[in-house]
Coordinates of C-alpha atoms in Angstrom, one line a residue:
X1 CA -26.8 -8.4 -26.3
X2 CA -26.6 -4.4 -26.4
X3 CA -26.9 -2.8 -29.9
X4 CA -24.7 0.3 -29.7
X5 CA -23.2 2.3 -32.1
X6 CA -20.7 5.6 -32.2
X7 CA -21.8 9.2 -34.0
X8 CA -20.1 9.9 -37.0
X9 CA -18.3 11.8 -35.0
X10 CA -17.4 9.9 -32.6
X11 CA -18.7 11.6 -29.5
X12 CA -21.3 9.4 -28.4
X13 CA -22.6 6.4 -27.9
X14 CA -26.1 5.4 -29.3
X15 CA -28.0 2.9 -27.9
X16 CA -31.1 1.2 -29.3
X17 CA -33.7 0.9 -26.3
X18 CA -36.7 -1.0 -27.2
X19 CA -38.4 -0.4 -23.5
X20 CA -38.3 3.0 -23.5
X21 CA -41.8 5.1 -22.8
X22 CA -42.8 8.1 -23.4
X23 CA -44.1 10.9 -20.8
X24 CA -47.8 9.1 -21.4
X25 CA -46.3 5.8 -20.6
X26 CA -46.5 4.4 -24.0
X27 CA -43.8 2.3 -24.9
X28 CA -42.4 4.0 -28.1
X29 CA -38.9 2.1 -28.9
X30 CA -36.0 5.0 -29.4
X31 CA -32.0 5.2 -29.7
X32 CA -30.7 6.3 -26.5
X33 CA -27.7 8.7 -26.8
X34 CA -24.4 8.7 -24.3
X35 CA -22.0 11.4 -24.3
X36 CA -18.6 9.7 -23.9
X37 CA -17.6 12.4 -21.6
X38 CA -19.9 11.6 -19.1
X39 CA -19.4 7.8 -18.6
X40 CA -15.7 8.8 -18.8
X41 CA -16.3 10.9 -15.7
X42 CA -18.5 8.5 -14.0
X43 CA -15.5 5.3 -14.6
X44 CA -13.0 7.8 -13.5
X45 CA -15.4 8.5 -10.4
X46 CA -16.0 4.6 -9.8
X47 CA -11.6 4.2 -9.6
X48 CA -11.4 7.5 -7.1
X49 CA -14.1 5.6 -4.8
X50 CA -12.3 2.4 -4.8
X51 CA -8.8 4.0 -3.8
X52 CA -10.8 5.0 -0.6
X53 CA -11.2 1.9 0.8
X54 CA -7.6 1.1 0.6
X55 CA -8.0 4.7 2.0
X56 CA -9.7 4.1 4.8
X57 CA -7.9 0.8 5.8
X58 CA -4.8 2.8 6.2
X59 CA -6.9 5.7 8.1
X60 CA -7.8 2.9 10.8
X61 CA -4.7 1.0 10.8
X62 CA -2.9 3.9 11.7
X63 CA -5.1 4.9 14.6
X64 CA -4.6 1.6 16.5
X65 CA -1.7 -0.4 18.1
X66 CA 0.7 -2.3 16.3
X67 CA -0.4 -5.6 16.7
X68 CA -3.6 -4.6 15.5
X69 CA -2.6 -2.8 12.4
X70 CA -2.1 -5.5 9.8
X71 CA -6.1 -6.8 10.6
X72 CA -7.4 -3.0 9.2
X73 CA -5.9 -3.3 6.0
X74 CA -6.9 -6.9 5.8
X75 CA -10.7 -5.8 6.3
X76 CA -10.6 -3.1 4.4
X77 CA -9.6 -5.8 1.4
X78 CA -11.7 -8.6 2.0
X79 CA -14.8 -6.6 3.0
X80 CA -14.2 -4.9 -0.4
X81 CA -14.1 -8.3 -2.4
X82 CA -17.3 -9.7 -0.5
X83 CA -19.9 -7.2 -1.5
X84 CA -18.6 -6.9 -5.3
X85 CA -19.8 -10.5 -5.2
X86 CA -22.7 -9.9 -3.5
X87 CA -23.7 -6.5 -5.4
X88 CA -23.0 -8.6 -8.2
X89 CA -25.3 -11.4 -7.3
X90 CA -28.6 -9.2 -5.8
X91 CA -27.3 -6.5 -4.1
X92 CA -28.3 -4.0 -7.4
X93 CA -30.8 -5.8 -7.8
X94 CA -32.5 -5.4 -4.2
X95 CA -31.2 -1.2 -4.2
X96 CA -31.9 -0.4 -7.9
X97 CA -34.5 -2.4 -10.0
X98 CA -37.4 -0.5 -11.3
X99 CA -40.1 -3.2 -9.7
X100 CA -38.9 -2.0 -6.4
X101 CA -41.4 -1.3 -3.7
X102 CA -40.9 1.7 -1.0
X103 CA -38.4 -0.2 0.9
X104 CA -36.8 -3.3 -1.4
X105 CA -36.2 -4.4 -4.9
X106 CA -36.8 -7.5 -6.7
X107 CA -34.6 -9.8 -8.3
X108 CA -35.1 -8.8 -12.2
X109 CA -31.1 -8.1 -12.5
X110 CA -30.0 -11.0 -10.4
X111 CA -26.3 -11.9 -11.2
X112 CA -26.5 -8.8 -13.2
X113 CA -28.8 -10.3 -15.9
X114 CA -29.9 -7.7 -18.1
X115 CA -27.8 -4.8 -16.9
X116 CA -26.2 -3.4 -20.1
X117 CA -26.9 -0.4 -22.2
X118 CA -30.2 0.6 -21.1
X119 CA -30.7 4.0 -19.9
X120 CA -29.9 3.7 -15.6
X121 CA -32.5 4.6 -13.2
X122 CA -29.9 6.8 -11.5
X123 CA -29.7 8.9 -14.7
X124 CA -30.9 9.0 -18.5
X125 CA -27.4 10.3 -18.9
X126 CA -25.3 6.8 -18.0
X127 CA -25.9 3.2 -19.0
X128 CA -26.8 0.4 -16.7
X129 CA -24.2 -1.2 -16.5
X130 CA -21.9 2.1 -15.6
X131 CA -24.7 3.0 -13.2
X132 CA -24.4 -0.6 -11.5
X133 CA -20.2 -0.1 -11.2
X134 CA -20.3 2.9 -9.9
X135 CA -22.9 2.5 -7.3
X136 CA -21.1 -0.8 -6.4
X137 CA -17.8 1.1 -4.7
X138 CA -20.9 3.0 -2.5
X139 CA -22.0 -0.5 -1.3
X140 CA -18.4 -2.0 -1.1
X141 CA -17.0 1.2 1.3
X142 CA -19.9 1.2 3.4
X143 CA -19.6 -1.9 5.3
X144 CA -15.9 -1.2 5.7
X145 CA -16.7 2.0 7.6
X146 CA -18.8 -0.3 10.4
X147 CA -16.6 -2.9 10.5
X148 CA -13.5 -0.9 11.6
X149 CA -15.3 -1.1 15.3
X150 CA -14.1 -4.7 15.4
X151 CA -11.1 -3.5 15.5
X152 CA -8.4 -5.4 18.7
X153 CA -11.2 -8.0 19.3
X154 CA -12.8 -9.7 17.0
X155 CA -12.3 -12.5 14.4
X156 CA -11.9 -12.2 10.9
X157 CA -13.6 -15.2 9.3
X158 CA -17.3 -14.4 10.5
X159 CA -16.7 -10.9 9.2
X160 CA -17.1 -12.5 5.8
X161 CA -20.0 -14.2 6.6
X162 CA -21.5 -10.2 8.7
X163 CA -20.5 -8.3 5.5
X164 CA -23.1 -10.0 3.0
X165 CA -25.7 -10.6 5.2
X166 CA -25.2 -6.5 6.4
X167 CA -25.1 -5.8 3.1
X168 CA -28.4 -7.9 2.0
X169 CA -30.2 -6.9 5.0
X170 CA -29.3 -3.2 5.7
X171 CA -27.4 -1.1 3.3
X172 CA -29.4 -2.4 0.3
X173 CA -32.7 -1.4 1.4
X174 CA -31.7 1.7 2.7
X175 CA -30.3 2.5 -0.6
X176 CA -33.4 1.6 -1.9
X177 CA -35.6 3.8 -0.3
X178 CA -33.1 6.9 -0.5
X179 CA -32.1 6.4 -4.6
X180 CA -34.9 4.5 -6.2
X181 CA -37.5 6.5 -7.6
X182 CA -40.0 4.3 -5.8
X183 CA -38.4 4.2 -2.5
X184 CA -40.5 5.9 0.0
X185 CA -37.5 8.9 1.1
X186 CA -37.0 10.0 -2.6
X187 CA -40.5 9.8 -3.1
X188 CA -41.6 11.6 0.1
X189 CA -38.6 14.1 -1.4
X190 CA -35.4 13.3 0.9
X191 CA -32.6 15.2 0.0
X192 CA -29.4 12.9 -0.1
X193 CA -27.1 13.8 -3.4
X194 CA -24.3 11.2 -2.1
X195 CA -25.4 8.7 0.6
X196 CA -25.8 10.8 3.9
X197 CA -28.3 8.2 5.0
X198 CA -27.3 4.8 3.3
X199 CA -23.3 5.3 3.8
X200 CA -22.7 7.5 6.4
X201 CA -25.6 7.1 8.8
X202 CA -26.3 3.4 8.5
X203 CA -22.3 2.1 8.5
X204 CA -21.9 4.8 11.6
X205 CA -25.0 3.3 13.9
X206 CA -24.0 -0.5 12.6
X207 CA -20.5 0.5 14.4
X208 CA -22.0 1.5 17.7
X209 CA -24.3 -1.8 17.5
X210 CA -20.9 -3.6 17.1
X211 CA -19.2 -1.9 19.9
X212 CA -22.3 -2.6 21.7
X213 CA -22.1 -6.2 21.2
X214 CA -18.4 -6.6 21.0
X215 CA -18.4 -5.2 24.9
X216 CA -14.8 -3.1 26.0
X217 CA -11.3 -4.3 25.0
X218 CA -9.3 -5.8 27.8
X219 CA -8.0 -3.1 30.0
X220 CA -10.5 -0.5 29.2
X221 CA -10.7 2.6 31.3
X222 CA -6.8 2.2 32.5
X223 CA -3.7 3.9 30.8
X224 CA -3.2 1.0 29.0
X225 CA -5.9 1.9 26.4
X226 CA -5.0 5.9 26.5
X227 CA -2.6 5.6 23.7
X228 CA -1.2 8.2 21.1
X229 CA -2.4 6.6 16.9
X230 CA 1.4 4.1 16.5
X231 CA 1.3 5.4 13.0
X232 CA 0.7 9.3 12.1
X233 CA 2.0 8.5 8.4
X234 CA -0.8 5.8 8.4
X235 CA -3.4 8.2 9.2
X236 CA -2.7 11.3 6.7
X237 CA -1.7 8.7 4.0
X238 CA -5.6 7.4 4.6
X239 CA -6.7 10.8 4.8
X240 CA -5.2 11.8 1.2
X241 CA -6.4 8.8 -0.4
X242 CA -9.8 9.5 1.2
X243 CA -10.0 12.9 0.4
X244 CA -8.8 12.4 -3.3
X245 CA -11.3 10.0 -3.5
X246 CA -14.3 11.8 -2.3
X247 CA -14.0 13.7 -5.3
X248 CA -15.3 11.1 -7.1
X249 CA -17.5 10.2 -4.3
X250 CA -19.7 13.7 -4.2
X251 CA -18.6 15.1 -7.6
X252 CA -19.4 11.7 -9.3
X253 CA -22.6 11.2 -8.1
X254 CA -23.8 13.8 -10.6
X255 CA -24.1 11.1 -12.6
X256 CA -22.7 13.1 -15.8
X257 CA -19.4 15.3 -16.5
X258 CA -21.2 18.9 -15.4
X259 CA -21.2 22.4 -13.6
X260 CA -22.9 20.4 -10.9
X261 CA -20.3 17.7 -10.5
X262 CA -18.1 21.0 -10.4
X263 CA -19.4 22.5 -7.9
X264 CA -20.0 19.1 -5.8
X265 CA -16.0 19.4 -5.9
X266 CA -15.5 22.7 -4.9
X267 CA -18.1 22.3 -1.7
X268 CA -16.4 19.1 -0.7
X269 CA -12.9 20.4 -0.9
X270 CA -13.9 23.3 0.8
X271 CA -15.9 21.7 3.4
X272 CA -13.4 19.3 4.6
X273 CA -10.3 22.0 4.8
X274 CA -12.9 23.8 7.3
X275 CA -13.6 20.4 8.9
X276 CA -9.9 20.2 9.5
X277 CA -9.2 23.3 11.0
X278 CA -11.9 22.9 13.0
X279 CA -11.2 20.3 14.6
X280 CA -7.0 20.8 15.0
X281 CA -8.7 24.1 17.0
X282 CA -10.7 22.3 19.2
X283 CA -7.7 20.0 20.1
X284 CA -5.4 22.6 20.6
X285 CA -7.9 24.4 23.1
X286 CA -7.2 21.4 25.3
X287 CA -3.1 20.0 24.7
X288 CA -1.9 23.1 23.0
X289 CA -0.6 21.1 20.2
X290 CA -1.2 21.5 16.4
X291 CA -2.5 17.8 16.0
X292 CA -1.9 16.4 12.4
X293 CA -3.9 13.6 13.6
X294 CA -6.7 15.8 14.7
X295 CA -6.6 18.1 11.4
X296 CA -7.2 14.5 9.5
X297 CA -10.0 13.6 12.0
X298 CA -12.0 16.8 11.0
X299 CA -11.2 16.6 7.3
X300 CA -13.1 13.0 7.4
X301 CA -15.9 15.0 9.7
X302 CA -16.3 17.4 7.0
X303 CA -16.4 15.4 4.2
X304 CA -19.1 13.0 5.6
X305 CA -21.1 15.8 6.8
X306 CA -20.8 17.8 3.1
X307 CA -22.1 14.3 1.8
X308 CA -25.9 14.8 1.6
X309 CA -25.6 18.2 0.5
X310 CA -23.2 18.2 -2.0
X311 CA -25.4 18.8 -5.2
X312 CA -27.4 21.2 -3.8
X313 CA -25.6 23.6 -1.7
X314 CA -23.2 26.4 -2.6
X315 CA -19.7 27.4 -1.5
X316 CA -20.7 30.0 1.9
X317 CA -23.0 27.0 2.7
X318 CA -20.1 24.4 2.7
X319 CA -18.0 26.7 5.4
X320 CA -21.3 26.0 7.6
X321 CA -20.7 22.0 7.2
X322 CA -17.5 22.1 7.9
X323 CA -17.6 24.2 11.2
X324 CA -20.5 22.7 12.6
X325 CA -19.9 18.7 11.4
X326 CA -16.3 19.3 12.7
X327 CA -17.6 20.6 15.9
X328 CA -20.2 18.2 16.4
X329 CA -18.0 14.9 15.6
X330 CA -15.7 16.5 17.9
X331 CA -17.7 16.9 20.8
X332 CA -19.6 13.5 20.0
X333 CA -16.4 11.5 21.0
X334 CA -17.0 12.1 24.1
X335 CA -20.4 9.9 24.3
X336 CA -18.9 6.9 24.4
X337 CA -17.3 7.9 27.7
X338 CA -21.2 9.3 28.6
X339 CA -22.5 6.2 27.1
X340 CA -19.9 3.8 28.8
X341 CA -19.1 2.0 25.0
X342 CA -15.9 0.8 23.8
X343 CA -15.6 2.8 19.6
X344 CA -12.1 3.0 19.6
X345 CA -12.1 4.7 16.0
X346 CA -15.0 6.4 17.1
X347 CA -16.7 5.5 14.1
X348 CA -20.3 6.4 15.5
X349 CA -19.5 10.1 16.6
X350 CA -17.5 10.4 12.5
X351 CA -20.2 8.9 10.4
X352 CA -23.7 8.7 11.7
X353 CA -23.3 12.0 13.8
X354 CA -21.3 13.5 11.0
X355 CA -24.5 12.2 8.8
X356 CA -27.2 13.3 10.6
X357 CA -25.4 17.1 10.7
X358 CA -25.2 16.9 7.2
X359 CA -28.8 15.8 6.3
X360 CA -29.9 18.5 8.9
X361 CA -28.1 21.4 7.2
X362 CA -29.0 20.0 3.8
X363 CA -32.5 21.1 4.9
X364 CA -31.4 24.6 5.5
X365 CA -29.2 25.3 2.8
X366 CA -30.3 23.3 -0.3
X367 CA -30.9 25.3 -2.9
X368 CA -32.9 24.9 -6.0
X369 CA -30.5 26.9 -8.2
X370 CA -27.6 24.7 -7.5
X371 CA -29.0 21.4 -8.1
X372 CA -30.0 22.9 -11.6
X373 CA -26.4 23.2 -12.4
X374 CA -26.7 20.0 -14.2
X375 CA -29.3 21.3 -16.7
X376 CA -32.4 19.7 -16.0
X377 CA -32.8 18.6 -12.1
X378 CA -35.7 20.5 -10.3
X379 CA -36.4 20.6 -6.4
X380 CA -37.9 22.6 -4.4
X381 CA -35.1 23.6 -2.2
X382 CA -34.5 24.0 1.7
X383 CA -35.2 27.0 4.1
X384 CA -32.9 29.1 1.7
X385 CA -35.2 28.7 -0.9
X386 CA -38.6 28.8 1.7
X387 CA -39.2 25.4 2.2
X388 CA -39.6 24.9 5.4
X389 CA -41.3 21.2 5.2
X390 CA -37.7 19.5 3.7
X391 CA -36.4 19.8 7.6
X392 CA -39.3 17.3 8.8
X393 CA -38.0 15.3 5.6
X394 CA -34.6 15.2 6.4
X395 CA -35.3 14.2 10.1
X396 CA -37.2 11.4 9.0
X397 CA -34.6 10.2 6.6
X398 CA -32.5 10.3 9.5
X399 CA -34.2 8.8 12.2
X400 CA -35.7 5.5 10.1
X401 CA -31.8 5.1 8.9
X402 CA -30.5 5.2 12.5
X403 CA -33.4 2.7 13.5
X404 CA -33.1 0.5 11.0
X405 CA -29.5 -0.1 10.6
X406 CA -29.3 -0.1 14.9
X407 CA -32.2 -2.9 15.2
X408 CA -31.3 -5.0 12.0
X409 CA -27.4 -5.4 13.0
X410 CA -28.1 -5.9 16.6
X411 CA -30.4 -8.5 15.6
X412 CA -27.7 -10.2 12.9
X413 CA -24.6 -10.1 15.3
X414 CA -27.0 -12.1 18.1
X415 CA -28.1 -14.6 15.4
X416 CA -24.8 -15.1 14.2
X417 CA -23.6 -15.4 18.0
X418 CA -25.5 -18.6 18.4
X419 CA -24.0 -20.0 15.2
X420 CA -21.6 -22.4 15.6
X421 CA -18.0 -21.1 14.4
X422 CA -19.4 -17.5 13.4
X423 CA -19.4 -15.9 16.9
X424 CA -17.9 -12.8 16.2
X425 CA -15.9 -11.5 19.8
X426 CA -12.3 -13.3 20.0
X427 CA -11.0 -14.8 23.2
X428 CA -8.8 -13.3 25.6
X429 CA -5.4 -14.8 24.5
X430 CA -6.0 -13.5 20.5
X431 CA -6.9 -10.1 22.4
X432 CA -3.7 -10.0 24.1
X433 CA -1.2 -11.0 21.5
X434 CA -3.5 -9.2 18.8
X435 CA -5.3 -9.5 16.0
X436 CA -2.7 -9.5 13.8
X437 CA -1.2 -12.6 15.0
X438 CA -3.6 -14.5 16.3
X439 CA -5.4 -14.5 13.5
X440 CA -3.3 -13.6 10.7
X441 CA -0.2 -14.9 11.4
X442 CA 1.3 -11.9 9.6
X443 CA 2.5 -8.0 10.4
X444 CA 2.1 -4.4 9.1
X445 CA 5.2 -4.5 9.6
X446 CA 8.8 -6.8 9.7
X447 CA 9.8 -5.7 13.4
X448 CA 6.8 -5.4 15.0
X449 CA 7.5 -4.1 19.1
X450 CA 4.3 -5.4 21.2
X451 CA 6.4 -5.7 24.6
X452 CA 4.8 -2.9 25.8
X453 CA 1.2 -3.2 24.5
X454 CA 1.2 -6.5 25.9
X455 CA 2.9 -5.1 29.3
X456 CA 5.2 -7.0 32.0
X457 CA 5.0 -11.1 31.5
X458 CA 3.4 -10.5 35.2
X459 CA 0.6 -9.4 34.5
X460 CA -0.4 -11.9 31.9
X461 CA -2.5 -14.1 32.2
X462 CA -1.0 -17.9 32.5
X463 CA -1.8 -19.3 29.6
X464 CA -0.4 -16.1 27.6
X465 CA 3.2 -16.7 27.0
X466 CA 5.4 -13.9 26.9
X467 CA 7.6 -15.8 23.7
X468 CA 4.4 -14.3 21.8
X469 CA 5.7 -10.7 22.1
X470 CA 8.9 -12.0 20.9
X471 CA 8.4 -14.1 18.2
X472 CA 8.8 -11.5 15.1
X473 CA 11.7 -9.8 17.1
X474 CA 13.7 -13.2 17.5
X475 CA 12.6 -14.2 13.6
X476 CA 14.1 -10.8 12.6
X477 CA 17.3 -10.9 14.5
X478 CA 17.9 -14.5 12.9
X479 CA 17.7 -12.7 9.5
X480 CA 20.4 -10.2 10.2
X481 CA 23.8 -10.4 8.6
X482 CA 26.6 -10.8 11.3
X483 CA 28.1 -7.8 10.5
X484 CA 24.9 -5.5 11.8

């Protein structure tokens, strides 16, 4: 039970902490003090990074065809419920216990046992249990990223099953060795201030490993797979929430209410308007059309990219991410054409490109100065500051993530595949009608129009029956009064 008591002020929160040790490693029991101010921060943080998975389910619903759009949201949702259980039941646990090795923890804080007011291994500044919340929305958007490459062909009931395993098997060890002081990338002195590697990098490469393994959607490489996002509204909604909720995302991860959280902020606001423009330039180079869709596409680009670097970089530096993650995401779309793969959110050229860019120019423009904005953090910098060794850091941080998150999912879809009733690809029919109906049985919408994304009855196959395209029309013409 946690012994706490308020200032006579009222400012703070003290906490008794019998387990804490002094800098000779005796245990010399203390009171623990908590500015209210920063765990008001860091809750308001852990809401802004929950509204982006919402966020991103609109982002990716928008992107695809109608009959696919309801499924998105549904997977943003469910994949979101999933892993607060499991980050509940080990996944802290396994990122965050202090018994951790170089590349796992252990199972001290199982079901959360024991996660209360003791100072969190994130930050003196925080409690446990704050620490455990917060890092909980990184762990719950991170598999919703990947698993938007099932989108138009695959079922929904083994990504249940997908999301705690890839959550128990890759994103909590590579949060581990990134953000616990014993993991071997924060020891070996890794720069990653918001989760370059375990977010960004690992959710981008699981994607590719999924289109990999998914194989191409029905029709791939005609016209009837070239079409325009059915929703733009869908898309810059998602981008607003998402971009709101970075905020918390990179300014949160300060870990207290600071100049550092304020300029994490400024650099990730100013790195994803570059990322924007960026990107809408590119575009127009080629259609010579001011693409709202392709302004939103950057945005995302340079707010993954600004990421890594967002505590220790300052405002000229975030310009840099934004032109060169927007280029780079940009021009990596085109790989799966190279690469003859079927990512069609192009999660893989967004995420783990956009990731290694940032974890690259984190390297180059880190700064010592900056991360000391919060009063007490000390590095030794990037090539700004003359250290030239945190490049062969950042490329190994990089590189294992990529691996490790390629190898591990690859390996869990094919066990899974073999598994009776948790085969992950859908059939042919499901693929035609859509996701949406085949295995939801509901719509993003009341009048949902799928005549043409399903295309002339003749070139169905026979046991597709055209009344599928029909259904939600006819149910909705039932429902009008006579007099429309």
């Amino acid at each position: 039970m946690p012994n706490v008591t308020y200032d006579t002020a009222g400012n703070n929160l003290q906490a008794w902490n019998p387990d804490a040790v002094d800098a000779d490693g005796n245990v010399v029991p203390s009171t623990v003090i908590y500015n209210l101010g920063d765990m008001a921060w860091v809750i308001t943080a852990t809401g802004l990074v929950w509204i982006m998975i919402p966020g991103l389910g609109f982002f990716y619903s928008g992107l695809l065809r109608r009959k696919n759009a309801a499924s998105m949201l549904w997977v943003s949702m469910i994949v979101m419920a999933v892993v607060s259980f499991q980050w509940m039941f080990w996944g802290f646990s396994l990122a965050f216990s202090e018994g951790a090795n170089e590349y796992i923890g252990d199972l001290k804080y199982f079901g959360f046992k024991g996660v209360l007011d003791q100072p969190s291994i994130g930050s003196p500044r925080i409690p446990s249990l704050l620490f455990a919340i917060y890092q909980g929305m990184f762990a719950a958007i991170t598999p919703v990223i990947a698993f938007g490459a099932v989108a138009e062909r695959a079922r929904l009931g083994p990504v249940m099953v997908l999301t705690f395993l890839w959550s128990t098997l890759v994103y909590d060890p590579i949060a581990c060795w990134t953000w616990n002081s014993n993991g071997w990338s924060f020891v070996m002195g890794g720069l990653d201030f918001a989760g370059g590697t375990p977010v960004h990098i690992s959710s981008g490469t699981a994607a590719l490993a999924l289109s990999l393994y998914l194989g191409k959607r029905r029709g791939y490489g005609s016209e009837r797979l070239a079409y325009k996002p059915h929703n733009t509204s869908y898309v810059v909604l998602g981008t607003v929430l998402l971009w709101f909720g970075w905020f918390g995302f990179n300014g949160g991860s300060a870990l207290s209410s600071n100049l550092r959280a304020v300029q994490a902020v400024i650099v990730t606001n100013l790195s994803a308007s570059i990322g924007g423009l960026t990107w809408m330039l590119w575009d127009y180079r080629l259609e010579r059309k001011w693409s709202v869709v392709g302004f939103c596409s950057g945005a995302i680009a340079g707010l993954v990219a600004i990421t890594p670097g967002s505590g220790f970089v300052g405002a000229p530096a975030a310009i840099a991410y934004g032109v060169v993650g927007g280029t780079a995401c940009n021009w990596a779309t085109k790989l799966k054409f190279i690469l003859h793969y079927d990512d069609c959110l192009d999660i893989f050229a967004a995420h783990a490109i956009g990731g290694m860019v940032g974890n690259i120019l984190t390297a180059f423009f880190a700064q010592a100065s900056v991360a000391a904005f919060d009063g007490y953090s000390v590095i030794p910098g990037g090539w700004i500051d003359h250290h030239y060794i945190q490049l062969g850091h950042q490329l190994a941080d990089s590189v294992a993530g990529f691996a490790y998150s390629l190898v591990m999912t690859t390996v869990l879809l094919w066990i899974m595949h073999f598994i009776p009733g948790l085969r992950l690809r859908t059939d042919e029919e499901s693929e035609i009608i859509g996701i949406d109906d085949a295995e939801m049985g509901e719509f993003a919408y009341d009048y949902v129009a799928v005549d043409a994304e399903l295309g002339p009855a003749s070139e169905l196959p026979k046991h597709v029956h055209p009344e599928h395209s029909q259904s939600t029309h006819n149910s909705v013409e039932a429902e009008k009064p006579a007099h429309m």
